[in-house]
PDB file of C-alpha atoms in Angstrom:
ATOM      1  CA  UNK A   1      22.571 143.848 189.721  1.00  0.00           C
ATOM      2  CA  UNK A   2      26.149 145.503 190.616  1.00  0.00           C
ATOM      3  CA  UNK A   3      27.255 147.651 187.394  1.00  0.00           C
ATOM      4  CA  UNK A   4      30.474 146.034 186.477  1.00  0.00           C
ATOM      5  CA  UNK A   5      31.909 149.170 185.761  1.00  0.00           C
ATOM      6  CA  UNK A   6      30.986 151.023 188.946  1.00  0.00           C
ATOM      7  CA  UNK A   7      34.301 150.195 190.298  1.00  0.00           C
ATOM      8  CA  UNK A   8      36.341 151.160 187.368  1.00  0.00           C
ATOM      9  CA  UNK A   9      38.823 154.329 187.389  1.00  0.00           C
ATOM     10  CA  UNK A  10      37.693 157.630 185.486  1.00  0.00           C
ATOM     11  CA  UNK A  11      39.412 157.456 182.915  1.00  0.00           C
ATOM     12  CA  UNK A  12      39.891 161.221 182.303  1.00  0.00           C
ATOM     13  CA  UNK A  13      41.261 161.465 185.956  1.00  0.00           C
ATOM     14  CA  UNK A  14      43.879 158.936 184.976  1.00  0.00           C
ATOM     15  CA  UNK A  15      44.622 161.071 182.097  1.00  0.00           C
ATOM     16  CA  UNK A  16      45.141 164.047 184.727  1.00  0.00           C
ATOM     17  CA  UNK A  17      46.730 162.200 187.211  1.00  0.00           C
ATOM     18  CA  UNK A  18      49.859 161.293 184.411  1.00  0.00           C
ATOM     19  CA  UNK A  19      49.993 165.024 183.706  1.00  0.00           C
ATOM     20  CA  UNK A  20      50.504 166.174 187.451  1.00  0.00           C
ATOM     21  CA  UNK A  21      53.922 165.810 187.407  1.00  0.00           C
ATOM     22  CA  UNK A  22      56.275 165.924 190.695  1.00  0.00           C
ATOM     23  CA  UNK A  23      58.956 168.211 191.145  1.00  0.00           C
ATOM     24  CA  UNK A  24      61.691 166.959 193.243  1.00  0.00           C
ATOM     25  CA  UNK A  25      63.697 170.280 194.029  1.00  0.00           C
ATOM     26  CA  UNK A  26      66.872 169.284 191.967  1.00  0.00           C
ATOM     27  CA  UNK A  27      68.267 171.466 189.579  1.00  0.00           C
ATOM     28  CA  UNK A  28      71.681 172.105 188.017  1.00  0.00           C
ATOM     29  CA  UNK A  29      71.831 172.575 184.560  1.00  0.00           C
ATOM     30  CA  UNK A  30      67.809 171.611 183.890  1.00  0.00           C
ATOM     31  CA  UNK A  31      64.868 171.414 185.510  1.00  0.00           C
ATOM     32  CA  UNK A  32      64.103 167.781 186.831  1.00  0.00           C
ATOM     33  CA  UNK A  33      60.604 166.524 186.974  1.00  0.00           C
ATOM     34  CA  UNK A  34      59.156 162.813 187.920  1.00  0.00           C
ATOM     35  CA  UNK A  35      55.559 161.160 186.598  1.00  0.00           C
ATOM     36  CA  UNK A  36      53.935 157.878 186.036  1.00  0.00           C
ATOM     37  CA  UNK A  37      52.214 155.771 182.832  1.00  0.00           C
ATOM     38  CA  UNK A  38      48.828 154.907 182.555  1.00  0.00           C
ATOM     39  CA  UNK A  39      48.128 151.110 182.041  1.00  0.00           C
ATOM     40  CA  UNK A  40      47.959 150.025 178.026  1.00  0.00           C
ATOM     41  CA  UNK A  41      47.556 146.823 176.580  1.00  0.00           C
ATOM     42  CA  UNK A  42      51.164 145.212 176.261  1.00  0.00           C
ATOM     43  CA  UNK A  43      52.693 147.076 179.163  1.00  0.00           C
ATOM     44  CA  UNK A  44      54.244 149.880 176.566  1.00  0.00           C
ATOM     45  CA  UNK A  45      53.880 153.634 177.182  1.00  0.00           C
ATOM     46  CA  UNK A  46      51.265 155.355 174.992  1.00  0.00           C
ATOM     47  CA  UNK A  47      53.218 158.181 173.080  1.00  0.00           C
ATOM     48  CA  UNK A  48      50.826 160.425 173.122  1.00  0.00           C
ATOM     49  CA  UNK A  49      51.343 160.599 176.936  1.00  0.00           C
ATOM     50  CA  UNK A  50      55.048 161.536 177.380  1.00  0.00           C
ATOM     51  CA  UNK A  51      53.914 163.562 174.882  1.00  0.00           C
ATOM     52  CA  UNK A  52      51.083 165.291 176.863  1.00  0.00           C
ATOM     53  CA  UNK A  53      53.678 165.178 179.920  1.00  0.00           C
ATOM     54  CA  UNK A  54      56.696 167.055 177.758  1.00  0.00           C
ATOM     55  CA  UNK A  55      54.517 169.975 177.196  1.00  0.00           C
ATOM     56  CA  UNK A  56      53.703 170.006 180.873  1.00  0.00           C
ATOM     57  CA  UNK A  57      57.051 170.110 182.083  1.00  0.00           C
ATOM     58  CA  UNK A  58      58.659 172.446 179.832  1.00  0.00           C
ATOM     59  CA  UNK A  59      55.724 175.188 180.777  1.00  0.00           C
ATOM     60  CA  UNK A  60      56.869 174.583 184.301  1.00  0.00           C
ATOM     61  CA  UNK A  61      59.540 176.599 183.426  1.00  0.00           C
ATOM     62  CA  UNK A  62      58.166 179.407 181.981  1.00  0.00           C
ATOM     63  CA  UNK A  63      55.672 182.362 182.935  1.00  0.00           C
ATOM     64  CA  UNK A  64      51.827 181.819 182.471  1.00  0.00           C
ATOM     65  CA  UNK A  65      51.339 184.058 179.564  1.00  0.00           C
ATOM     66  CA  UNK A  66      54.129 181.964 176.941  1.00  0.00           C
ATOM     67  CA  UNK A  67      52.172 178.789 175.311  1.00  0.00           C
ATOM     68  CA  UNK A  68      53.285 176.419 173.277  1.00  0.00           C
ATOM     69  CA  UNK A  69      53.380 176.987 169.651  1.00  0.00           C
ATOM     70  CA  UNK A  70      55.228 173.498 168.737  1.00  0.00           C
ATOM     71  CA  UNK A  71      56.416 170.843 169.096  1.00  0.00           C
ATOM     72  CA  UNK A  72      59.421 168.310 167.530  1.00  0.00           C
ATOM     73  CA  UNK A  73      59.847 164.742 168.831  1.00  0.00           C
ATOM     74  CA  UNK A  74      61.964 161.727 168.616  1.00  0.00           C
ATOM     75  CA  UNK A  75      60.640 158.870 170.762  1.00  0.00           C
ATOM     76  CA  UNK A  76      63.822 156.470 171.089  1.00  0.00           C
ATOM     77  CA  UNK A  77      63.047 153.624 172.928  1.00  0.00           C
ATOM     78  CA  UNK A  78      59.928 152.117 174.069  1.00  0.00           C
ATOM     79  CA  UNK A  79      59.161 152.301 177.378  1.00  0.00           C
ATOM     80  CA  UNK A  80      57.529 150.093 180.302  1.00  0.00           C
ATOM     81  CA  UNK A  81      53.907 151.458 181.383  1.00  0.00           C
ATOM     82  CA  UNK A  82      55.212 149.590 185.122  1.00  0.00           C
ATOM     83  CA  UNK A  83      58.066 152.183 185.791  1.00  0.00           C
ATOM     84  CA  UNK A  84      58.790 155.642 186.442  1.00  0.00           C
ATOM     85  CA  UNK A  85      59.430 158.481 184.005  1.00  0.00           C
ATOM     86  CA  UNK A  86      62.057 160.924 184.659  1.00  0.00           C
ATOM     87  CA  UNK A  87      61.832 164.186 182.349  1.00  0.00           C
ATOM     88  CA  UNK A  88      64.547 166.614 182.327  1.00  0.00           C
ATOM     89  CA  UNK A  89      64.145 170.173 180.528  1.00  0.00           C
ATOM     90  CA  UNK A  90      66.776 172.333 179.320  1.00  0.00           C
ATOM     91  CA  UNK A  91      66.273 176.106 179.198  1.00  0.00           C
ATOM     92  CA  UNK A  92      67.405 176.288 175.526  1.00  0.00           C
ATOM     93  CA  UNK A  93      66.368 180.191 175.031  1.00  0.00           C
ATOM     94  CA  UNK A  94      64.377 183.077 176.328  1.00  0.00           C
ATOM     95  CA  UNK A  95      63.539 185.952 173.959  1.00  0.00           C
ATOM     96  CA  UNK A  96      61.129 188.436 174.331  1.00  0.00           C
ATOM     97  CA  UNK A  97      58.510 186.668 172.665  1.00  0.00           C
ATOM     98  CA  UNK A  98      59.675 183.254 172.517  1.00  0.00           C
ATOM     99  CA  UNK A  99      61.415 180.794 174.239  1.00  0.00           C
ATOM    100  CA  UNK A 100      62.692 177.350 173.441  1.00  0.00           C
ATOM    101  CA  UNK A 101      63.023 174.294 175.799  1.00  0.00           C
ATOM    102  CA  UNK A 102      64.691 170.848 175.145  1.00  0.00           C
ATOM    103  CA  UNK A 103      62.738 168.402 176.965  1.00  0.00           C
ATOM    104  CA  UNK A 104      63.881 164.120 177.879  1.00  0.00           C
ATOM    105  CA  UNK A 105      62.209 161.506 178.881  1.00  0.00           C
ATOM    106  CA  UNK A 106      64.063 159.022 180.787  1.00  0.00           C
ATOM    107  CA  UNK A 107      63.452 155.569 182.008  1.00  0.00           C
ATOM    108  CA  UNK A 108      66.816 153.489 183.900  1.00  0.00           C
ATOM    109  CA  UNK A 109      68.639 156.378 182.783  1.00  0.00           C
ATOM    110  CA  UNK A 110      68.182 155.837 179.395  1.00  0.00           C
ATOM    111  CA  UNK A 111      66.224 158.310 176.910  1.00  0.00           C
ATOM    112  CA  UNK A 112      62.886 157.261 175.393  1.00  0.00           C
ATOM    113  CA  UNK A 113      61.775 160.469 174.067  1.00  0.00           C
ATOM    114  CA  UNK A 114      63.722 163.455 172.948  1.00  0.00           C
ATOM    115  CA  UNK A 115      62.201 166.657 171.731  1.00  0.00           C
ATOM    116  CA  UNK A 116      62.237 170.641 171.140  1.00  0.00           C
ATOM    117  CA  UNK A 117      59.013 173.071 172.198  1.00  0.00           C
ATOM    118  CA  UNK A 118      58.824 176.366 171.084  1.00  0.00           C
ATOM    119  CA  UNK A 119      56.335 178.801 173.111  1.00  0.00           C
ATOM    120  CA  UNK A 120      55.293 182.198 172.516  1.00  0.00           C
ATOM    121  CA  UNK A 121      53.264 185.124 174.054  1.00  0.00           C
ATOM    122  CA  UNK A 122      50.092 186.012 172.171  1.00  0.00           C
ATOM    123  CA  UNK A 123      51.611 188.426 169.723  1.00  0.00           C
ATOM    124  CA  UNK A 124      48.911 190.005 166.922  1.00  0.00           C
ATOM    125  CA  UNK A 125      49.751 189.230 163.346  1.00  0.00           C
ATOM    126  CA  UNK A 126      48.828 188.126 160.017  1.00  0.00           C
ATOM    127  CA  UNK A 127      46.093 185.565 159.954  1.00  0.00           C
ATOM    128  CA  UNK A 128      44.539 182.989 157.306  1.00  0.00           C
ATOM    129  CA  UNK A 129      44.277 179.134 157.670  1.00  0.00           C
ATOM    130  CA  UNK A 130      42.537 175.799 155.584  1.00  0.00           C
ATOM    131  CA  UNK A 131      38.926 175.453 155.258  1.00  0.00           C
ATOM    132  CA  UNK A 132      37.397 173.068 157.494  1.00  0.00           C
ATOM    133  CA  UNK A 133      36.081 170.005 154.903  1.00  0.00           C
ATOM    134  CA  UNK A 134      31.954 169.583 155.292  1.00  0.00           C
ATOM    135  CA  UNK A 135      31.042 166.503 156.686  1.00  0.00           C
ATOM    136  CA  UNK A 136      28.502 164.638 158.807  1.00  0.00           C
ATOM    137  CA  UNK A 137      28.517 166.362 162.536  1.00  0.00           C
ATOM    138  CA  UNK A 138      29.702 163.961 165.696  1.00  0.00           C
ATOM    139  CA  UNK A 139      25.934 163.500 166.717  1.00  0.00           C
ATOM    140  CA  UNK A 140      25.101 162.215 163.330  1.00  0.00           C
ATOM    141  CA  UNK A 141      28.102 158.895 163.571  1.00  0.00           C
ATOM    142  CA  UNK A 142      28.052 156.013 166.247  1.00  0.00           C
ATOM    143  CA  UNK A 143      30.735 155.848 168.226  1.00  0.00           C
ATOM    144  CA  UNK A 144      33.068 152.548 168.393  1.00  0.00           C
ATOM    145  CA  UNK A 145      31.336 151.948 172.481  1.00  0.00           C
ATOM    146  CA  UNK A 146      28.837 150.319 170.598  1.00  0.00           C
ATOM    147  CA  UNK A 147      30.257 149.335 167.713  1.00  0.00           C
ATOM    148  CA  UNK A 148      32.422 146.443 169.522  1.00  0.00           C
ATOM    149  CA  UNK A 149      30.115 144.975 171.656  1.00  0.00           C
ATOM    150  CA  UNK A 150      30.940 141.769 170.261  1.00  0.00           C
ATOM    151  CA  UNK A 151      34.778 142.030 171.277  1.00  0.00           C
ATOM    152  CA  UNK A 152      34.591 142.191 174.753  1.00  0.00           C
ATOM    153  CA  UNK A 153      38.086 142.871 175.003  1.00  0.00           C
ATOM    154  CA  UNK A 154      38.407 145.410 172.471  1.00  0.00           C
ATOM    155  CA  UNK A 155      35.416 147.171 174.097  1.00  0.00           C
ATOM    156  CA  UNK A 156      36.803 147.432 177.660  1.00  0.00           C
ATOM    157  CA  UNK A 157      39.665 148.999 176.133  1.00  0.00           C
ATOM    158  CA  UNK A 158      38.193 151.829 174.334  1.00  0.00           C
ATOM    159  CA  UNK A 159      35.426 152.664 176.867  1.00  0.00           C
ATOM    160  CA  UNK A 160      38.934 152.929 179.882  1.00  0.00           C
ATOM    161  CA  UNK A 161      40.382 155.263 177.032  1.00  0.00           C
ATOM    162  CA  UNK A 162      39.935 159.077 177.931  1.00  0.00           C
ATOM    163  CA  UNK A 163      39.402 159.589 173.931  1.00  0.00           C
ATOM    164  CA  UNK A 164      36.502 159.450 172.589  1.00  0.00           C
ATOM    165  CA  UNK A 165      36.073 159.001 168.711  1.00  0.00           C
ATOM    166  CA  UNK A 166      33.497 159.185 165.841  1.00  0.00           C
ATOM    167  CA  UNK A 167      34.728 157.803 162.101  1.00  0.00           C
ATOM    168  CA  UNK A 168      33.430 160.086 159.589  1.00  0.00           C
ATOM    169  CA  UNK A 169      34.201 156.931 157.496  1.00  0.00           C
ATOM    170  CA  UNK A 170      33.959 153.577 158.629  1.00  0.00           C
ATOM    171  CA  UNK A 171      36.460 152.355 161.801  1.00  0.00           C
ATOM    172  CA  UNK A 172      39.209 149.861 160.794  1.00  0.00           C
ATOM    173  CA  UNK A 173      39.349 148.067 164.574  1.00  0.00           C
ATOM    174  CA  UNK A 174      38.349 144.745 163.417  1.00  0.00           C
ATOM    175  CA  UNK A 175      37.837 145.428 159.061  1.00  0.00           C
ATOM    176  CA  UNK A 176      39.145 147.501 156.393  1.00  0.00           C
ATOM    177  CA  UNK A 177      36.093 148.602 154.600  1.00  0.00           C
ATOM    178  CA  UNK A 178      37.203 151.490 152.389  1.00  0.00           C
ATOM    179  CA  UNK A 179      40.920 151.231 151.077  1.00  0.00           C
ATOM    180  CA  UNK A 180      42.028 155.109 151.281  1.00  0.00           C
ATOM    181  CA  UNK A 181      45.001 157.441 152.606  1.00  0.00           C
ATOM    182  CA  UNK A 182      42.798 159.226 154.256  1.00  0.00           C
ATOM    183  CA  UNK A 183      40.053 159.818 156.767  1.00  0.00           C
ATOM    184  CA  UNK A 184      38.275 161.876 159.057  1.00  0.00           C
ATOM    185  CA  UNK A 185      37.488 161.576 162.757  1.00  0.00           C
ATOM    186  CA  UNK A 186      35.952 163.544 165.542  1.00  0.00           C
ATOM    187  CA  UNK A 187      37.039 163.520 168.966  1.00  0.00           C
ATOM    188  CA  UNK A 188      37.627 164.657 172.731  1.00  0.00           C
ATOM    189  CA  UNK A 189      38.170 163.872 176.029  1.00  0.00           C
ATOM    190  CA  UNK A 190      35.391 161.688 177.277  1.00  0.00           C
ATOM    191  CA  UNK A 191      34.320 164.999 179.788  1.00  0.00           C
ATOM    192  CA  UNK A 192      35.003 168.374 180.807  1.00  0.00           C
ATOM    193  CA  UNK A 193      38.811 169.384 182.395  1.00  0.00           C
ATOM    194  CA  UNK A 194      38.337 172.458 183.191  1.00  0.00           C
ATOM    195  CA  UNK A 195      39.407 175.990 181.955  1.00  0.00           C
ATOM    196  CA  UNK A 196      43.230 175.789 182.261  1.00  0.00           C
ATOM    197  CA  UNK A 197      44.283 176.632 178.791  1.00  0.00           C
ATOM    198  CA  UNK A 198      47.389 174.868 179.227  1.00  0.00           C
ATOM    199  CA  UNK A 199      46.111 171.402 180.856  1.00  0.00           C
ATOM    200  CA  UNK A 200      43.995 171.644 177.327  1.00  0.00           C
ATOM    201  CA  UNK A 201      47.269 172.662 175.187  1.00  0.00           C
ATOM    202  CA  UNK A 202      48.670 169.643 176.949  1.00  0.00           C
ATOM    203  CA  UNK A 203      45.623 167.196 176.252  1.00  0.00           C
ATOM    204  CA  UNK A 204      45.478 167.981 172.771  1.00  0.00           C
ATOM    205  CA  UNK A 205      49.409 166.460 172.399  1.00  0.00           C
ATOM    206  CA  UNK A 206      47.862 163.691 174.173  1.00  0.00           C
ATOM    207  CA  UNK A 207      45.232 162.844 171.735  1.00  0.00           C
ATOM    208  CA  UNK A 208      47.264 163.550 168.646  1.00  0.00           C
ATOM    209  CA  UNK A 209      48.741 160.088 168.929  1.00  0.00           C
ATOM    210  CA  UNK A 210      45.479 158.367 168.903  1.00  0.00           C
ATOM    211  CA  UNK A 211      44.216 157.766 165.314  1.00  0.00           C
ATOM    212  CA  UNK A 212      46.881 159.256 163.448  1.00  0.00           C
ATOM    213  CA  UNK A 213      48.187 156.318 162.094  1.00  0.00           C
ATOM    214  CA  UNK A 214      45.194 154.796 160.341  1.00  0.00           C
ATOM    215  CA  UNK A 215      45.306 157.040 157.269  1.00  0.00           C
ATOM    216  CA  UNK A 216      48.758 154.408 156.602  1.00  0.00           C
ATOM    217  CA  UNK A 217      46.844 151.316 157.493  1.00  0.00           C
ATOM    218  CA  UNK A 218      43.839 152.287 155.566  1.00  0.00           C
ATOM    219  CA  UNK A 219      45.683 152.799 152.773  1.00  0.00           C
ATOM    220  CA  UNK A 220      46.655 149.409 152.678  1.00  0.00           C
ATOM    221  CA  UNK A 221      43.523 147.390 154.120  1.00  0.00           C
ATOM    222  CA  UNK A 222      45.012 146.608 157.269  1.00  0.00           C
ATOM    223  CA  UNK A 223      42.865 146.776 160.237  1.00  0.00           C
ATOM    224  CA  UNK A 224      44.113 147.063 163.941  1.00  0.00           C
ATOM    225  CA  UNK A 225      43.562 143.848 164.406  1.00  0.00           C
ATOM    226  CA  UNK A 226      45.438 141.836 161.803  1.00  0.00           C
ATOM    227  CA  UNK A 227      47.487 139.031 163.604  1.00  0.00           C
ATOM    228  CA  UNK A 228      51.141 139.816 164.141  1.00  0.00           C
ATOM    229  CA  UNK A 229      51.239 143.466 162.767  1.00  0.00           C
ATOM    230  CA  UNK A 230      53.490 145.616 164.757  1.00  0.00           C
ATOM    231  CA  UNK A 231      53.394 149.505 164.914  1.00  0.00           C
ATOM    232  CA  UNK A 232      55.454 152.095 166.499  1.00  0.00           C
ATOM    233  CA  UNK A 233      55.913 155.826 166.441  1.00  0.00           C
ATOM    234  CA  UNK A 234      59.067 157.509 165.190  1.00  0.00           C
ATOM    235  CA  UNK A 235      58.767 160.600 165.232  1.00  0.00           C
ATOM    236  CA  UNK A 236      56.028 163.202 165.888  1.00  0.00           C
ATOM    237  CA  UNK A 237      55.593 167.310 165.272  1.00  0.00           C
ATOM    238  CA  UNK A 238      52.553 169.514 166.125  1.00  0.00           C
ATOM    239  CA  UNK A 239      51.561 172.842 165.483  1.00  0.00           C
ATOM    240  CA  UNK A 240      49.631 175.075 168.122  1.00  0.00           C
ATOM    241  CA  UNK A 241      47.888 177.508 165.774  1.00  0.00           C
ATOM    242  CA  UNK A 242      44.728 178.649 167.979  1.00  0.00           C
ATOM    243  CA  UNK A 243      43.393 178.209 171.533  1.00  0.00           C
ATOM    244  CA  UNK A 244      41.046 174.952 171.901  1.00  0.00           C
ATOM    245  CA  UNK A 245      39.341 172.655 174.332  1.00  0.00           C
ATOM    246  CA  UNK A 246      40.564 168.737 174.667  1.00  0.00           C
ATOM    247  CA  UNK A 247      36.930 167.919 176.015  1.00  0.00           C
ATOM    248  CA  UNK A 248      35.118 169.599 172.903  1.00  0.00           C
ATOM    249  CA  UNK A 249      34.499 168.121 169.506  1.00  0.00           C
ATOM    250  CA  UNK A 250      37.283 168.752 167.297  1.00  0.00           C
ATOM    251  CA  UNK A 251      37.687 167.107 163.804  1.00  0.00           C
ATOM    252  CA  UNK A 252      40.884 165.446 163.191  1.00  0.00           C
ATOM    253  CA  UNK A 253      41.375 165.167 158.996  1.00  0.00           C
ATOM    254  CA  UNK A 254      44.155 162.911 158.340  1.00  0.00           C
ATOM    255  CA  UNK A 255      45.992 161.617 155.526  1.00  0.00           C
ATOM    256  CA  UNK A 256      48.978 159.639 154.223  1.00  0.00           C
ATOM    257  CA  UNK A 257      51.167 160.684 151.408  1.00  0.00           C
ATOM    258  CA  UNK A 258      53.704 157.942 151.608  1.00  0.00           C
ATOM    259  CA  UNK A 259      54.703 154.591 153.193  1.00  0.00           C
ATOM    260  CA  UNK A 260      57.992 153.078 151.816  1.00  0.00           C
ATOM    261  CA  UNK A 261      60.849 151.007 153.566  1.00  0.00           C
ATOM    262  CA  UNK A 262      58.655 149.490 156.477  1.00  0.00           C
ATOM    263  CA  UNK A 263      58.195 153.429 157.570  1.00  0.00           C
ATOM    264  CA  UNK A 264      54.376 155.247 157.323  1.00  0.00           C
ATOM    265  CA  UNK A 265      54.142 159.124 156.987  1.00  0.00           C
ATOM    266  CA  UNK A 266      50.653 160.773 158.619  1.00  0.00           C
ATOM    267  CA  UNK A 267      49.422 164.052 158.690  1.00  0.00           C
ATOM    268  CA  UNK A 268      46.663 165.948 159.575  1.00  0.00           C
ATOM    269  CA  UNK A 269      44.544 169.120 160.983  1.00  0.00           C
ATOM    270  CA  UNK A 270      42.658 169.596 163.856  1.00  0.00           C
ATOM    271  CA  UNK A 271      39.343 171.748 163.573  1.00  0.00           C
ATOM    272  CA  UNK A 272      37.292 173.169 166.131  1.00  0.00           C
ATOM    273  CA  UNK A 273      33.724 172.897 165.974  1.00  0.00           C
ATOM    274  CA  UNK A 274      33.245 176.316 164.526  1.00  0.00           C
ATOM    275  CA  UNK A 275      35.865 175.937 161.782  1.00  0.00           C
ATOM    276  CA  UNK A 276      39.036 177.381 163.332  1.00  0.00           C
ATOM    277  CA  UNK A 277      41.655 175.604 162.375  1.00  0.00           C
ATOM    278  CA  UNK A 278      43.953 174.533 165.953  1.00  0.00           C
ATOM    279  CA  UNK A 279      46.567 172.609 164.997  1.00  0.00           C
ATOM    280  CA  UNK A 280      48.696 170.757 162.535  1.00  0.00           C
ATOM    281  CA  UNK A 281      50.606 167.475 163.196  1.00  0.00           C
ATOM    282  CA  UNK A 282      52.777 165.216 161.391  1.00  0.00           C
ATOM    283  CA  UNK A 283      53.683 161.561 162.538  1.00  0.00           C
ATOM    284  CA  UNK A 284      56.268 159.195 161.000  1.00  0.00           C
ATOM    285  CA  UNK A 285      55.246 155.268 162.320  1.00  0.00           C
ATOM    286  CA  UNK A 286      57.222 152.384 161.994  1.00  0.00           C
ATOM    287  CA  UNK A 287      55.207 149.796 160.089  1.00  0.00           C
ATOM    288  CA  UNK A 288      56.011 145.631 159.717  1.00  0.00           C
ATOM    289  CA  UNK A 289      52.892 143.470 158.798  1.00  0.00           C
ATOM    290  CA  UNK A 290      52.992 139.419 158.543  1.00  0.00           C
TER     291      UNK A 290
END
C-alpha cells in the first residue's frame, strides 16, 4: 500500500523555504526584502514566522559576527497565508558593539508587524542565569503524533508542523486536565538544519510562538479546541541570552501571571538540554471565549 504521506512536503524545508528571503535590489532609505507564508489552518499567517523572517532580514544588513540579542514586536494586522510579504528594515544604529534595526512587515502596503532588534558582537562579561527546573526528559513523554490519532484532522496538522513538542504536563488540544498558569514543554525542529548559527537564532523566534499561549488557557480550563474561542497575538519580546540549536531539545517553561480585559500575558525560558539557559520571551495574546 502507497504511504499517504509519501507525497507530503518536509515540513522543515517549508520552514526554510519562508526564511530564504528575496532581495530585490531596491534601496533608498531601507533595505527592501520579499518572502512567502507557509499554509495554516484558516488562511492567517503564523506569527512566529514573520517573526523568524524579521530576524532574517535585519541580519541581512549587518556583518556575520553581530547576532541578535532581542527582539520587540507589535504584530498589527493579521495577515493572509495566500499573499506576499514585503519586509522593509531601517538601519536604526551602528555602534561598535551593537547595532539596532527597525524591521516591517507589509502586506497591500499596509503594516502587519512592526518591531525593533538589537544585535551585538560576542563581547565577554558578567555571567549568571535561572536554574533549569528538574523534570521528566523528552524520551520519557509521548508526543501529541500519537496522542491524536483519533482527530484525524488535528493529527495531519501537527505531524505538517516543523515543531515538535512533548508536555511535561498533560496537552490541552482536545481537554483541560490540570487547571494551572503554568507548564512545561520540550521541543525542536522535527530534524537537523544545519550549523548556521543564525538560521538557528532565526528558528528559535519561529518556535517561540508555538505553545506560549497555553499557560493563559490552562489557567482557565480552556482547551484549543473549545468551539468559537478566538486567539491572537499582540505583542511579542525575546531575549537571545546564549547560542542554541532549533533542531535540539530545548525546554520551554512557561507561565501566566495575568489575564484581565479580554488580554493574556505569557512568559517563559528556554533551556538547553544541558541547563544553559537561551532565551527569555514574553507574549501578550488577545483572548475572547464563547
Amino acid at each position: 500500500m502507497e504511504d499517504a504521506n509519501a507525497s507530503s512536503p518536509d515540513p522543515v524545508d517549508v520552514l526554510l523555504g519562508v526564511l530564504t528571503l528575496g532581495e530585490t535590489g531596491a534601496r533608498t532609505s531601507e533595505d527592501i526584502f520579499t518572502a512567502s507564508s507557509h499554509p495554516m489552518p484558516g488562511g492567517r499567517i503564523f506569527g512566529g514566522q514573520v517573526l523568524g523572517q524579521s530576524i532574517v532580514a535585519a541580519s541581512r544588513t549587518l556583518p556575520d559576527d553581530r547576532f541578535p540579542h532581542s527582539l520587540h514586536g507589535y504584530f498589527l494586522r493579521p495577515g493572509d497565508v495566500r499573499k506576499p510579504l514585503t519586509f522593509s528594515v531601517d538601519r536604526i544604529h551602528d555602534g561598535r558593539s551593537f547595532s539596532r534595526r527597525r524591521i516591517q512587515a507589509f502586506q497591500d502596503g499596509e503594516p502587519i508587524f512592526s518591531g525593533i532588534a538589537s544585535f551585538q558582537d560576542e563581547d565577554p562579561g558578567l555571567e549568571h542565569q535561572l536554574t533549569m527546573p528538574e523534570v521528566p526528559g523528552p524520551d520519557e513523554l509521548t508526543g501529541p503524533d500519537q496522542l491524536v490519532t483519533d482527530r484525524p484532522e488535528a493529527s495531519l496538522l501537527i505531524r505538517a508542523n516543523p515543531i515538535e513538542v512533548r508536555h511535561v504536563e498533560s496537552d490541552i488540544y482536545l481537554t483541560v486536565d490540570e487547571r494551572a498558569p503554568r507548564q512545561a514543554v520540550w521541543t525542536r525542529l522535527r530534524r537537523p538544519i544545519g550549523d548556521d548559527p543564525m538560521l538557528h537564532r532565526a528558528a528559535l523566534a519561529y518556535l517561540t510562538d508555538f505553545t506560549i499561549q497555553e499557560s493563559v488557557l490552562r489557567a482557565h480550563g480552556i482547551a484549543w479546541a473549545t468551539p468559537g474561542m478566538r486567539t491572537a497575538s499582540l505583542d511579542h519580546a525575546i531575549w537571545w541570552h546564549r547560542p542554541a540549536r532549533a533542531d535540539e531539545w530545548m525546554l520551554y517553561v512557561q507561565e501566566s501571571p495575568s489575564a484581565r480585559g479580554g488580554r493574556g500575558l505569557a512568559q517563559g525560558q528556554l533551556f538547553a538540554r544541558d541547563g544553559l539557559l537561551v532565551a527569555t520571551v514574553a507574549q501578550e495574546i488577545m483572548l475572547r471565549v464563547p
